Every structure is written in structure tokens, then in C-alpha cells.
Coordinates of C-alpha atoms and ligand atoms in Angstrom, one line a residue:
M1 CA 0.0 0.1 0.0
N2 CA 1.3 3.3 -0.9
S3 CA 1.0 6.1 1.7
N4 CA 2.3 9.9 1.9
Y5 CA 4.8 8.1 4.1
S6 CA 6.4 5.6 2.0
A7 CA 10.2 5.5 1.4
P8 CA 11.1 8.9 -0.4
P9 CA 11.7 8.9 -4.2
G10 CA 14.8 6.9 -5.3
M11 CA 15.1 5.3 -1.9
S12 CA 14.2 1.5 -1.6
D13 CA 13.3 -0.6 1.0
I14 CA 15.3 -4.1 0.8
M15 CA 13.1 -6.8 2.0
P16 CA 14.2 -10.4 3.2
A17 CA 13.1 -11.9 -0.1
E18 CA 15.8 -9.9 -2.0
M19 CA 18.2 -9.9 1.1
A20 CA 19.7 -13.3 0.0
S21 CA 21.1 -11.8 -3.5
W22 CA 22.7 -8.8 -1.5
H23 CA 24.3 -11.0 1.1
K24 CA 25.7 -13.2 -1.8
I25 CA 27.4 -10.2 -3.4
E26 CA 28.5 -9.0 -0.1
D27 CA 30.0 -12.4 0.9
L28 CA 31.7 -12.7 -2.5
A29 CA 33.5 -9.3 -1.9
R30 CA 34.3 -10.2 1.7
S31 CA 35.9 -13.5 0.5
L32 CA 37.5 -12.4 -2.7
F33 CA 39.2 -9.1 -1.9
P34 CA 41.4 -10.2 0.9
L35 CA 42.8 -12.5 -1.8
Y36 CA 44.1 -9.6 -3.3
G37 CA 45.5 -8.3 0.1
F38 CA 42.4 -6.0 0.7
S39 CA 40.8 -5.5 4.3
E40 CA 37.4 -3.9 5.2
A41 CA 37.2 -0.5 6.4
R42 CA 34.2 1.8 7.1
T43 CA 33.9 5.5 7.2
P44 CA 31.1 7.6 8.3
L45 CA 28.0 8.5 6.0
L46 CA 28.5 12.2 6.8
E47 CA 31.3 14.1 6.0
Y48 CA 32.3 17.7 6.2
L49 CA 31.1 19.2 2.5
E50 CA 34.7 20.2 1.7
V51 CA 35.8 16.6 1.6
F52 CA 33.7 16.0 -1.5
S53 CA 33.4 19.5 -2.9
H54 CA 37.4 19.6 -2.9
G55 CA 37.9 16.0 -3.9
L56 CA 35.4 15.2 -6.7
G57 CA 35.7 18.9 -8.1
T58 CA 33.4 21.7 -7.6
E59 CA 32.3 21.7 -11.3
T60 CA 31.0 18.0 -11.3
D61 CA 27.4 17.3 -11.5
V62 CA 27.8 15.4 -8.2
V63 CA 29.0 18.3 -6.3
Q64 CA 26.8 20.9 -8.1
K65 CA 23.6 19.3 -8.3
E66 CA 23.4 15.9 -6.5
M67 CA 24.6 16.3 -2.9
Y68 CA 22.4 16.1 0.3
K69 CA 23.4 18.7 2.8
L70 CA 22.8 19.8 6.1
V71 CA 24.1 22.0 8.8
D72 CA 25.0 20.7 12.1
R73 CA 24.6 22.5 15.4
G74 CA 28.0 24.2 15.3
G75 CA 27.1 25.6 12.0
R76 CA 29.3 23.5 9.9
T77 CA 27.9 22.1 6.7
L78 CA 28.1 18.3 6.3
A79 CA 26.9 16.1 3.3
L80 CA 25.7 12.4 2.9
R81 CA 28.6 10.8 1.1
P82 CA 27.8 10.5 -2.5
E83 CA 30.7 8.1 -3.1
G84 CA 33.3 6.3 -1.1
T85 CA 36.8 7.4 -2.4
A86 CA 36.9 11.0 -1.1
G87 CA 36.1 9.8 2.4
M88 CA 38.2 6.8 2.6
I89 CA 41.2 8.8 1.5
R90 CA 40.4 11.4 4.1
A91 CA 40.4 8.6 6.5
L92 CA 43.6 7.1 5.3
S93 CA 45.2 10.4 5.4
E94 CA 45.0 10.3 9.0
T95 CA 47.2 7.1 9.2
D96 CA 50.9 6.5 8.4
I97 CA 50.0 5.9 4.8
S98 CA 53.2 6.5 2.4
P99 CA 54.7 5.0 -0.8
V100 CA 56.0 2.3 1.1
N101 CA 53.2 1.7 3.3
E102 CA 50.6 1.4 0.8
K103 CA 46.8 0.9 1.9
R104 CA 44.6 -1.7 0.6
V105 CA 40.7 -1.3 1.6
Y106 CA 37.4 -2.1 0.6
Y107 CA 34.1 -1.0 1.6
I108 CA 30.4 -1.8 1.3
G109 CA 27.5 0.5 2.2
P110 CA 25.1 3.2 1.1
M111 CA 25.8 6.1 -1.1
F112 CA 23.4 9.3 -1.9
R113 CA 23.1 11.3 -4.8
G114 CA 20.0 13.5 -5.5
E115 CA 19.5 12.3 -9.0
R116 CA 16.3 12.0 -11.0
P117 CA 15.2 8.6 -10.1
A118 CA 14.8 6.1 -12.6
A119 CA 15.4 2.2 -13.4
G120 CA 19.0 1.6 -12.0
R121 CA 19.4 5.2 -10.8
R122 CA 18.5 5.6 -7.1
R123 CA 19.1 8.7 -4.6
Q124 CA 20.3 5.8 -2.0
F125 CA 22.3 3.2 -3.6
H126 CA 24.9 0.6 -2.6
Q127 CA 28.5 0.7 -3.8
V128 CA 31.2 -2.1 -3.2
G129 CA 34.4 -0.3 -3.6
V130 CA 38.3 -0.9 -3.3
E131 CA 41.3 1.6 -2.8
N132 CA 44.6 0.8 -3.4
A133 CA 46.2 3.8 -2.0
G134 CA 49.8 5.2 -1.5
R135 CA 51.6 4.0 -4.9
V136 CA 51.7 4.7 -8.7
H137 CA 52.4 1.8 -10.7
P138 CA 50.8 0.6 -13.8
E139 CA 51.0 -2.9 -12.5
L140 CA 48.6 -1.8 -9.7
D141 CA 45.9 -0.3 -12.1
A142 CA 46.0 -3.5 -14.2
E143 CA 45.4 -5.6 -11.2
C144 CA 42.6 -3.4 -9.6
I145 CA 41.1 -3.8 -13.2
L146 CA 41.6 -7.7 -13.0
M147 CA 40.2 -7.8 -9.5
L148 CA 37.0 -6.0 -10.8
M149 CA 36.7 -8.6 -13.6
D150 CA 37.3 -11.5 -11.1
F151 CA 34.7 -10.3 -8.8
V152 CA 31.8 -9.9 -11.5
S153 CA 32.7 -13.2 -13.1
R154 CA 32.4 -15.0 -9.8
A155 CA 29.2 -13.1 -9.2
G156 CA 28.0 -15.0 -12.6
I157 CA 27.4 -11.8 -14.7
E158 CA 28.1 -12.2 -18.3
G159 CA 27.8 -10.2 -21.4
H160 CA 29.7 -7.0 -19.8
S161 CA 32.2 -4.9 -21.6
L162 CA 35.0 -3.1 -20.2
L163 CA 36.1 0.3 -21.3
V164 CA 39.4 1.9 -20.4
N165 CA 41.0 5.2 -21.2
T166 CA 43.8 7.4 -19.9
R167 CA 43.1 11.1 -18.5
S168 CA 46.8 11.5 -18.5
N169 CA 48.3 13.1 -15.3
R170 CA 47.6 16.7 -14.8
E171 CA 50.8 18.2 -15.8
D172 CA 50.7 16.1 -19.2
R173 CA 47.1 17.2 -20.1
K174 CA 47.9 21.1 -20.9
P175 CA 48.1 20.5 -24.8
A176 CA 44.9 18.5 -24.9
E177 CA 43.1 21.1 -22.7
E178 CA 44.1 23.7 -25.3
F179 CA 43.0 21.7 -28.2
L180 CA 39.7 21.2 -26.6
K181 CA 39.4 25.0 -26.0
K182 CA 40.2 25.9 -29.8
H183 CA 37.7 23.1 -30.9
F184 CA 34.9 24.2 -28.9
A185 CA 35.5 28.1 -28.9
D186 CA 33.4 28.4 -32.3
K187 CA 30.7 25.9 -31.1
L188 CA 29.6 27.6 -27.9
P189 CA 26.2 28.5 -29.1
S190 CA 25.4 24.9 -29.8
L191 CA 26.4 23.6 -26.6
C192 CA 24.0 23.1 -23.9
E193 CA 24.2 25.8 -21.0
D194 CA 25.8 23.6 -18.7
C195 CA 28.6 23.0 -21.2
R196 CA 29.1 26.9 -22.0
A197 CA 29.9 27.2 -18.0
R198 CA 31.8 24.0 -18.5
F199 CA 33.9 25.6 -21.2
E200 CA 35.0 28.4 -18.9
K201 CA 35.5 26.5 -15.5
N202 CA 36.4 22.8 -16.6
I203 CA 36.4 22.0 -20.2
W204 CA 36.9 18.1 -19.5
R205 CA 33.4 17.9 -18.0
I206 CA 32.0 18.7 -21.7
L207 CA 33.2 15.3 -22.6
D208 CA 30.8 13.8 -19.9
C209 CA 27.8 15.5 -21.2
K210 CA 24.8 13.5 -21.9
N211 CA 22.9 16.1 -24.0
P212 CA 22.3 14.6 -27.6
E213 CA 23.4 17.9 -29.0
C214 CA 26.7 18.2 -27.1
A215 CA 27.3 14.5 -27.7
K216 CA 27.2 14.8 -31.5
L217 CA 29.9 17.7 -31.3
I218 CA 31.9 15.4 -28.7
S219 CA 31.7 12.5 -31.1
D220 CA 33.7 14.8 -33.8
L221 CA 36.5 15.0 -31.5
P222 CA 39.9 13.4 -32.5
D223 CA 41.8 10.7 -30.2
L224 CA 43.0 13.0 -27.4
I225 CA 45.5 10.4 -26.4
S226 CA 48.1 11.7 -28.9
Y227 CA 47.9 15.2 -27.2
F228 CA 49.2 13.8 -23.9
G229 CA 52.5 13.9 -22.8
A230 CA 55.0 10.8 -23.8
P231 CA 55.1 9.7 -19.6
S232 CA 51.3 9.6 -19.7
R233 CA 50.9 7.9 -22.9
E234 CA 53.5 5.2 -22.1
Y235 CA 52.0 4.6 -18.5
F236 CA 48.7 3.9 -20.3
E237 CA 50.4 1.7 -23.0
K238 CA 51.9 -0.4 -20.1
V239 CA 48.4 -0.9 -18.5
C240 CA 47.0 -1.9 -21.6
I241 CA 49.8 -4.3 -22.3
L242 CA 49.4 -6.0 -18.7
L243 CA 45.8 -6.2 -19.3
E244 CA 46.4 -8.4 -22.4
K245 CA 49.0 -10.5 -20.4
L246 CA 46.4 -11.1 -17.8
K247 CA 43.8 -11.9 -20.4
V248 CA 41.3 -9.2 -19.6
P249 CA 39.3 -8.5 -22.6
F250 CA 38.8 -4.5 -22.9
K251 CA 38.1 -1.7 -25.6
V252 CA 40.0 1.6 -25.4
D253 CA 37.3 4.4 -25.3
P254 CA 39.1 7.8 -26.1
R255 CA 35.9 9.7 -25.0
L256 CA 35.8 8.0 -21.5
V257 CA 36.6 10.9 -19.1
R258 CA 34.3 9.9 -15.9
G259 CA 32.2 12.1 -13.9
L260 CA 34.7 13.0 -11.1
D261 CA 37.6 15.2 -11.4
Y262 CA 39.9 13.6 -9.2
Y263 CA 40.9 11.1 -12.0
E264 CA 44.3 11.0 -13.7
H265 CA 46.0 8.3 -16.0
T266 CA 44.0 5.0 -15.9
V267 CA 40.1 5.3 -16.1
F268 CA 37.6 2.6 -16.7
E269 CA 34.0 1.7 -16.8
L270 CA 32.3 -1.8 -16.9
T271 CA 29.0 -1.7 -18.8
H272 CA 26.2 -4.5 -19.1
P273 CA 23.5 -4.1 -22.1
G274 CA 20.8 -5.5 -19.9
L275 CA 20.7 -2.3 -17.8
G276 CA 19.2 0.2 -20.4
G277 CA 20.1 3.8 -19.9
Q278 CA 22.0 3.5 -16.8
N279 CA 24.5 0.7 -17.9
A280 CA 27.4 1.2 -16.0
I281 CA 27.9 -1.7 -13.4
A282 CA 31.0 -0.6 -12.3
G283 CA 33.7 2.5 -12.7
G284 CA 36.9 3.6 -11.3
G285 CA 40.3 4.6 -12.1
R286 CA 43.7 6.3 -10.8
Y287 CA 43.5 9.5 -8.8
R288 CA 45.3 11.9 -6.8
L289 CA 43.6 13.5 -3.8
V290 CA 44.7 16.1 -1.2
P291 CA 42.1 15.7 1.8
P292 CA 40.9 19.4 2.7
G293 CA 43.1 20.7 5.6
T294 CA 46.0 18.7 4.9
N295 CA 48.8 18.9 2.7
K296 CA 49.1 15.1 1.9
E297 CA 48.7 14.3 -1.8
I298 CA 47.7 10.7 -1.8
P299 CA 47.7 8.7 -5.3
G300 CA 45.5 5.8 -5.6
I301 CA 43.5 3.4 -7.8
G302 CA 40.2 1.9 -7.0
F303 CA 36.6 1.2 -8.3
A304 CA 33.1 1.0 -7.1
A305 CA 30.4 -1.5 -8.5
G306 CA 26.7 -0.8 -7.8
L307 CA 25.2 -3.3 -5.6
E308 CA 21.7 -2.6 -7.2
R309 CA 23.0 -2.9 -10.7
L310 CA 25.0 -5.8 -10.1
I311 CA 21.9 -7.6 -8.9
M312 CA 19.9 -6.5 -11.9
S313 CA 22.6 -8.0 -14.3
M314 CA 22.5 -11.4 -12.4
K315 CA 20.4 -14.1 -14.2
G316 CA 17.6 -16.0 -12.4
E317 CA 19.7 -18.8 -11.3
E318 CA 22.6 -16.6 -10.0
L319 CA 20.2 -14.9 -7.8
A320 CA 20.0 -16.2 -4.1
K321 CA 16.7 -17.3 -2.3
P322 CA 16.4 -17.1 1.6
A323 CA 17.6 -19.9 3.4
P324 CA 14.8 -22.3 4.7
I325 CA 14.2 -22.7 8.4
D326 CA 15.0 -26.3 9.8
A327 CA 12.1 -26.6 12.2
Y328 CA 8.7 -25.2 12.8
I329 CA 7.5 -26.2 16.3
V330 CA 3.7 -26.1 16.6
P331 CA 1.4 -26.9 19.7
L332 CA -1.8 -28.3 19.2
C333 CA -3.1 -27.6 22.6
Q334 CA -2.5 -24.8 25.0
D335 CA -0.6 -27.3 27.4
A336 CA 2.0 -27.6 24.7
V337 CA 2.6 -24.0 24.0
E338 CA 5.5 -23.6 26.6
K339 CA 7.0 -26.9 25.8
C340 CA 7.2 -25.8 22.0
L341 CA 9.5 -22.9 23.2
V342 CA 11.8 -25.0 25.0
I343 CA 12.2 -27.3 22.2
A344 CA 13.0 -24.7 19.8
D345 CA 15.5 -23.4 22.3
E346 CA 17.2 -26.9 22.2
L347 CA 17.2 -27.1 18.7
R348 CA 19.1 -23.9 18.5
K349 CA 21.6 -24.8 20.8
S350 CA 22.2 -27.9 18.5
G351 CA 22.6 -25.6 15.7
F352 CA 19.3 -25.9 13.8
G353 CA 17.1 -23.2 12.8
A354 CA 13.8 -23.1 14.8
V355 CA 10.6 -20.9 15.1
S356 CA 8.2 -22.0 17.5
E357 CA 4.4 -21.1 17.2
C358 CA 2.8 -19.4 20.2
E359 CA -0.9 -20.2 19.6
C360 CA -2.3 -23.7 19.5
K361 CA -3.3 -24.8 15.9
S362 CA -5.2 -27.6 14.1
M363 CA -3.1 -30.1 12.4
K364 CA -4.1 -28.7 9.0
S365 CA -3.0 -25.0 9.8
A366 CA 0.2 -26.5 11.6
L367 CA 1.4 -28.0 8.1
R368 CA 0.3 -24.8 6.4
G369 CA 2.3 -22.7 8.3
A370 CA 5.2 -25.1 7.9
N371 CA 4.8 -24.7 4.2
R372 CA 4.5 -20.6 4.6
I373 CA 7.8 -20.5 6.4
S374 CA 9.3 -23.1 4.2
A375 CA 10.3 -25.0 7.1
K376 CA 12.1 -28.3 6.4
F377 CA 10.3 -30.1 9.4
A378 CA 7.1 -29.6 11.3
V379 CA 7.6 -30.5 14.9
I380 CA 3.9 -31.2 16.4
L381 CA 3.0 -31.5 20.0
G382 CA -0.6 -32.3 20.9
E383 CA -2.1 -33.9 24.1
N384 CA -1.2 -37.4 22.8
E385 CA 2.4 -36.6 22.1
L386 CA 2.6 -34.8 25.4
A387 CA 1.5 -37.8 27.4
K388 CA 4.0 -40.0 25.6
S389 CA 6.9 -37.2 26.0
E390 CA 7.1 -37.4 22.3
V391 CA 6.5 -34.9 19.4
L392 CA 5.3 -35.9 15.8
C393 CA 7.9 -34.9 13.3
K394 CA 7.0 -34.4 9.7
N395 CA 9.5 -34.2 7.0
M396 CA 8.0 -31.6 4.9
S397 CA 9.9 -32.5 1.6
D398 CA 8.6 -36.2 1.3
G399 CA 5.6 -36.1 3.7
S400 CA 7.2 -39.0 5.8
Q401 CA 6.5 -38.8 9.9
S402 CA 7.1 -40.4 12.9
G403 CA 6.9 -40.2 16.7
V404 CA 10.0 -39.3 18.1
S405 CA 11.0 -39.3 21.9
L406 CA 11.4 -35.5 23.2
V407 CA 15.0 -36.4 24.1
N408 CA 15.8 -37.6 20.5
I409 CA 14.7 -34.7 18.4
C410 CA 17.9 -33.1 17.6
Q411 CA 19.4 -36.5 16.8
H412 CA 16.3 -37.5 14.7
I413 CA 16.6 -34.3 12.7
K414 CA 20.3 -34.4 12.2
E415 CA 20.1 -37.9 10.7
Q416 CA 17.0 -37.1 8.6
L417 CA 19.0 -34.0 7.1
K418 CA 22.1 -36.2 6.5
G419 CA 20.1 -38.8 4.5
S420 CA 18.5 -36.1 2.3
A421 CA 21.8 -34.5 1.6
Ligands
HAM1 P1 30.9 6.3 -10.1 O1 31.0 5.9 -11.4 O2 30.3 7.4 -9.8 O3 32.4 6.0 -9.3 O4 30.0 4.9 -9.5 C1 30.4 3.9 -9.3 C2 29.1 2.9 -9.6 O5 28.0 3.3 -8.7 C3 28.3 3.0 -10.9 O6 29.1 2.4 -12.1 C4 27.0 2.5 -10.6 O7 27.0 0.9 -11.0 C5 26.7 3.0 -9.2 N1 26.0 4.1 -9.3 C6 26.4 5.5 -9.3 N2 25.4 6.5 -9.2 C7 24.2 5.6 -9.0 C8 22.9 5.9 -8.8 N3 22.5 7.1 -8.7 N4 22.0 4.8 -8.3 C9 22.6 3.5 -8.4 N5 23.8 3.2 -8.9 C10 24.6 4.0 -8.9 C11 32.6 6.2 -8.1 O8 31.7 6.6 -7.2 C12 34.0 6.3 -7.8 N6 34.2 6.5 -6.3 C13 34.5 5.1 -8.0 C14 36.0 4.9 -7.7 C15 36.6 4.2 -6.6 N7 37.1 5.5 -8.4 C16 38.2 5.4 -7.5 N8 37.8 4.5 -6.7

């Protein structure tokens, strides 16, 4: 039922039926990333606004249009995190991070962007992300991309495409920037209003514009890699050679700039055709960040994948179902109600999942209840059973049933489960 107090637009409830697939992906991240030397870290959902405006770039859409801000009681402006990298690097800058002390961290959690909601575009969404911070080596870039591909393929996702490009380092970017200025100078009237502002403030953002008129002008651009300095071109060549060596299929997309300003050198995006307009499952790249209030310049490489989009890309058989409960303990008479609680407690102490019913039922509704919660066994306790210190234990998958002494229930269920395994 919809009411005026449903979850806000673009923010979804994730209910138990879907949760098993979320856990599957999260468990995969927690088991796979440590194999690459990464450990989990968690940063606050709220950071001081400058962590994002300074880190992501004041001219990015995320900072300009999409941040949720609030002023705290001390008058300082905080923002809900729109992504994980800037906050994580802020946190790492408070440690002993250095080129000889690189940090490999991963994170899982909600992010917030006030975008127009659409299929696959939420205002609260969830990312699984990694950051390898402290050092600059093409090997680290290639391995980070390999890790993303490994993650997605172990999740059972198929049919995706990997696009890579270089943004060059900031020092090597000037000639390309000058070329872009010349290229767009006489096309300003055809650009959208946002891009006319980007022309003045940060011309690279034009390449990220989704407006169809601007997209046409962007597609006329030559390959910008040839305008970058030699060190940046060589760095990118090395990343591509390493990806080939690692047998990672990819395509170079010279238009890929990504929507955040902290990137330099390698950038990449993983798309899936099944997702429609919002087709990026994951994105990432190399960056250099100076958390506000510090003079620590921290280089890193990382990616983030959208959990909602990962789950949308999974085929039916890859989606997980909630685990069934082992036993549903049902009283058929009032005197058996308390005993059912005790039996459930004993079963749980022996490692079984057990739910006890607190109202007495008819035999028919006891079995219906067991089916409703997908219990493997219905453990039924009526007057006859109470008199004999027994339960009636019904195996819900094959319909077989037998009277089992109260002291033997755990053993009986254990044997039956072994027999059906
Ligand atoms: P991003 O490309 O902005 O990169 O986001 C990464 C992924 O988050 C996207 O590919 C998409 O799957 C998901 N995502 C983003 N926005 C939404 C949304 N509104 N609704 C649903 N899913 C969304 C970053 O966030 C960078 N911090 C990645 C990174 C890590 N770069 C270096 N390290």
C-alpha cells in the first residue's frame, strides 16, 4: 500500500526476499578482496562538505547538483557521502600511509545522490568499492581492473564490456586542454547551458555531457591521447599490455573521462547491455587526492560497483533465495505452548534453525504454517504426544512422519537431514 510516508523517491526498502542476493554479493566481496590483500574499512555516511567538493571537483554534477547537505548545530555544513573514495582517502590520510606503506581497503555501504530516479538510478544506492592508495604503478592499475573482472565473473554476471582510457596526469594534460578550447570555441552556441559554463570552468566535463546536441559535437573530436605527454602515454600503453597479459578483454574508449575530477591516468567503466540507460555496473580509475586541511597528496587506484545494478545484471539462477528454516514447532493444545518454546531453544543450541508457534493450531493449519515459512520439518506437539513425552516430526519434503521421543529430536532431525543431503 502506498502512503504519503512511503520511502522517499529513489530510496528503496530492501526486504527479506531480496536480501539473500545482496548477501551473496557482499559475501563474495568479503571472501575475494582479501585474496588480493584488501581489508574492509568503514567511514561515516556524513563528512564535512569540503571532503567531497574539494575531492570530486566543484564543477562536477555530483557536487553541483546532487549532494544532500545539512548544517550541524555548530554551523558546519555536512554532506551525505555521494561516493566512497574521497571519505576513504580522508580517513587514510589520518594514518601512516606513504609510498612504502600502501593501504588496500574495501568498503560496502549506502551512497546518496539527489539524481532523477529511474530504473537503476537511485538516490540511495549501495556500492562495493576498493581503494589501493599510496603508490603509482601501472601494475597496480592492471591488477585493480583484474580484481573487478574477477569479482563480476564470480558473481555469475556475463555479457559485460570493459572500457578503458587515460586522463593522463595533470601535468601532461595542458596541450589536450588547449586543443579542446580551440575545438569548442566556435561551437559554444550549439553547446547546452551547462557545457557553456564548463567551457570556462572545467572543459573536460563537456566530454561527460549526456545532452544529445553536445554528444554529437563530442563524437567529432579526434583521439585526445596523442595530445598527452609521453610519460602519460607510456603509462597507459603499459596498462594495456598488462591487461592483455592478464587476458582481460577490454576496449579503449578515448571519450571516457568519468564524472569525477580526481582522476588522472587510467580510467575504466564496466557496462552491461541488460541495464538500459543506466548501463554502468562499475567504474573506477587512478586518482590523486589532497584531503582538505592537509597537505598530503595521496595517489590511489580503485573502483566501485553498484550493488543494485550488479543484482539487476544477475540471471535468475544466480539470484539467491532466503535459506529455509529447519524446524517449525507447533502446539496443538494450550498445555504444549511452553514446551514448544523449550524445544525450539534446544534445537537452536544444537545448531538448527527453529521457529516456535505461540498459539495452538489444528493439524491442518500447523502444516500450512510449516509450508508458509518453508520449514524442512514440522515438529508437532498435541495432547497425545505430551502424554508420551514425544513429538510428531513430519519431513515436509517427502511427507514422511514419525513419533520421536522428546530427548531424541535433535538426533532425529540431524539424521534425516544427513539422509536427504
Ligand atoms: P561512479 O562511477 O560514480 O564512481 O559510481 C560507481 C558505480 O556506482 C556506478 O558504476 C554504478 O554502478 C553505481 N551508481 C552510481 N550512481 C548510482 C545511482 N544514482 N544509482 C544506482 N547506482 C549508482 C565512483 O563512485 C567512484 N568513487 C569509483 C572509484 C573508486 N574510483 C576510484 N575509486
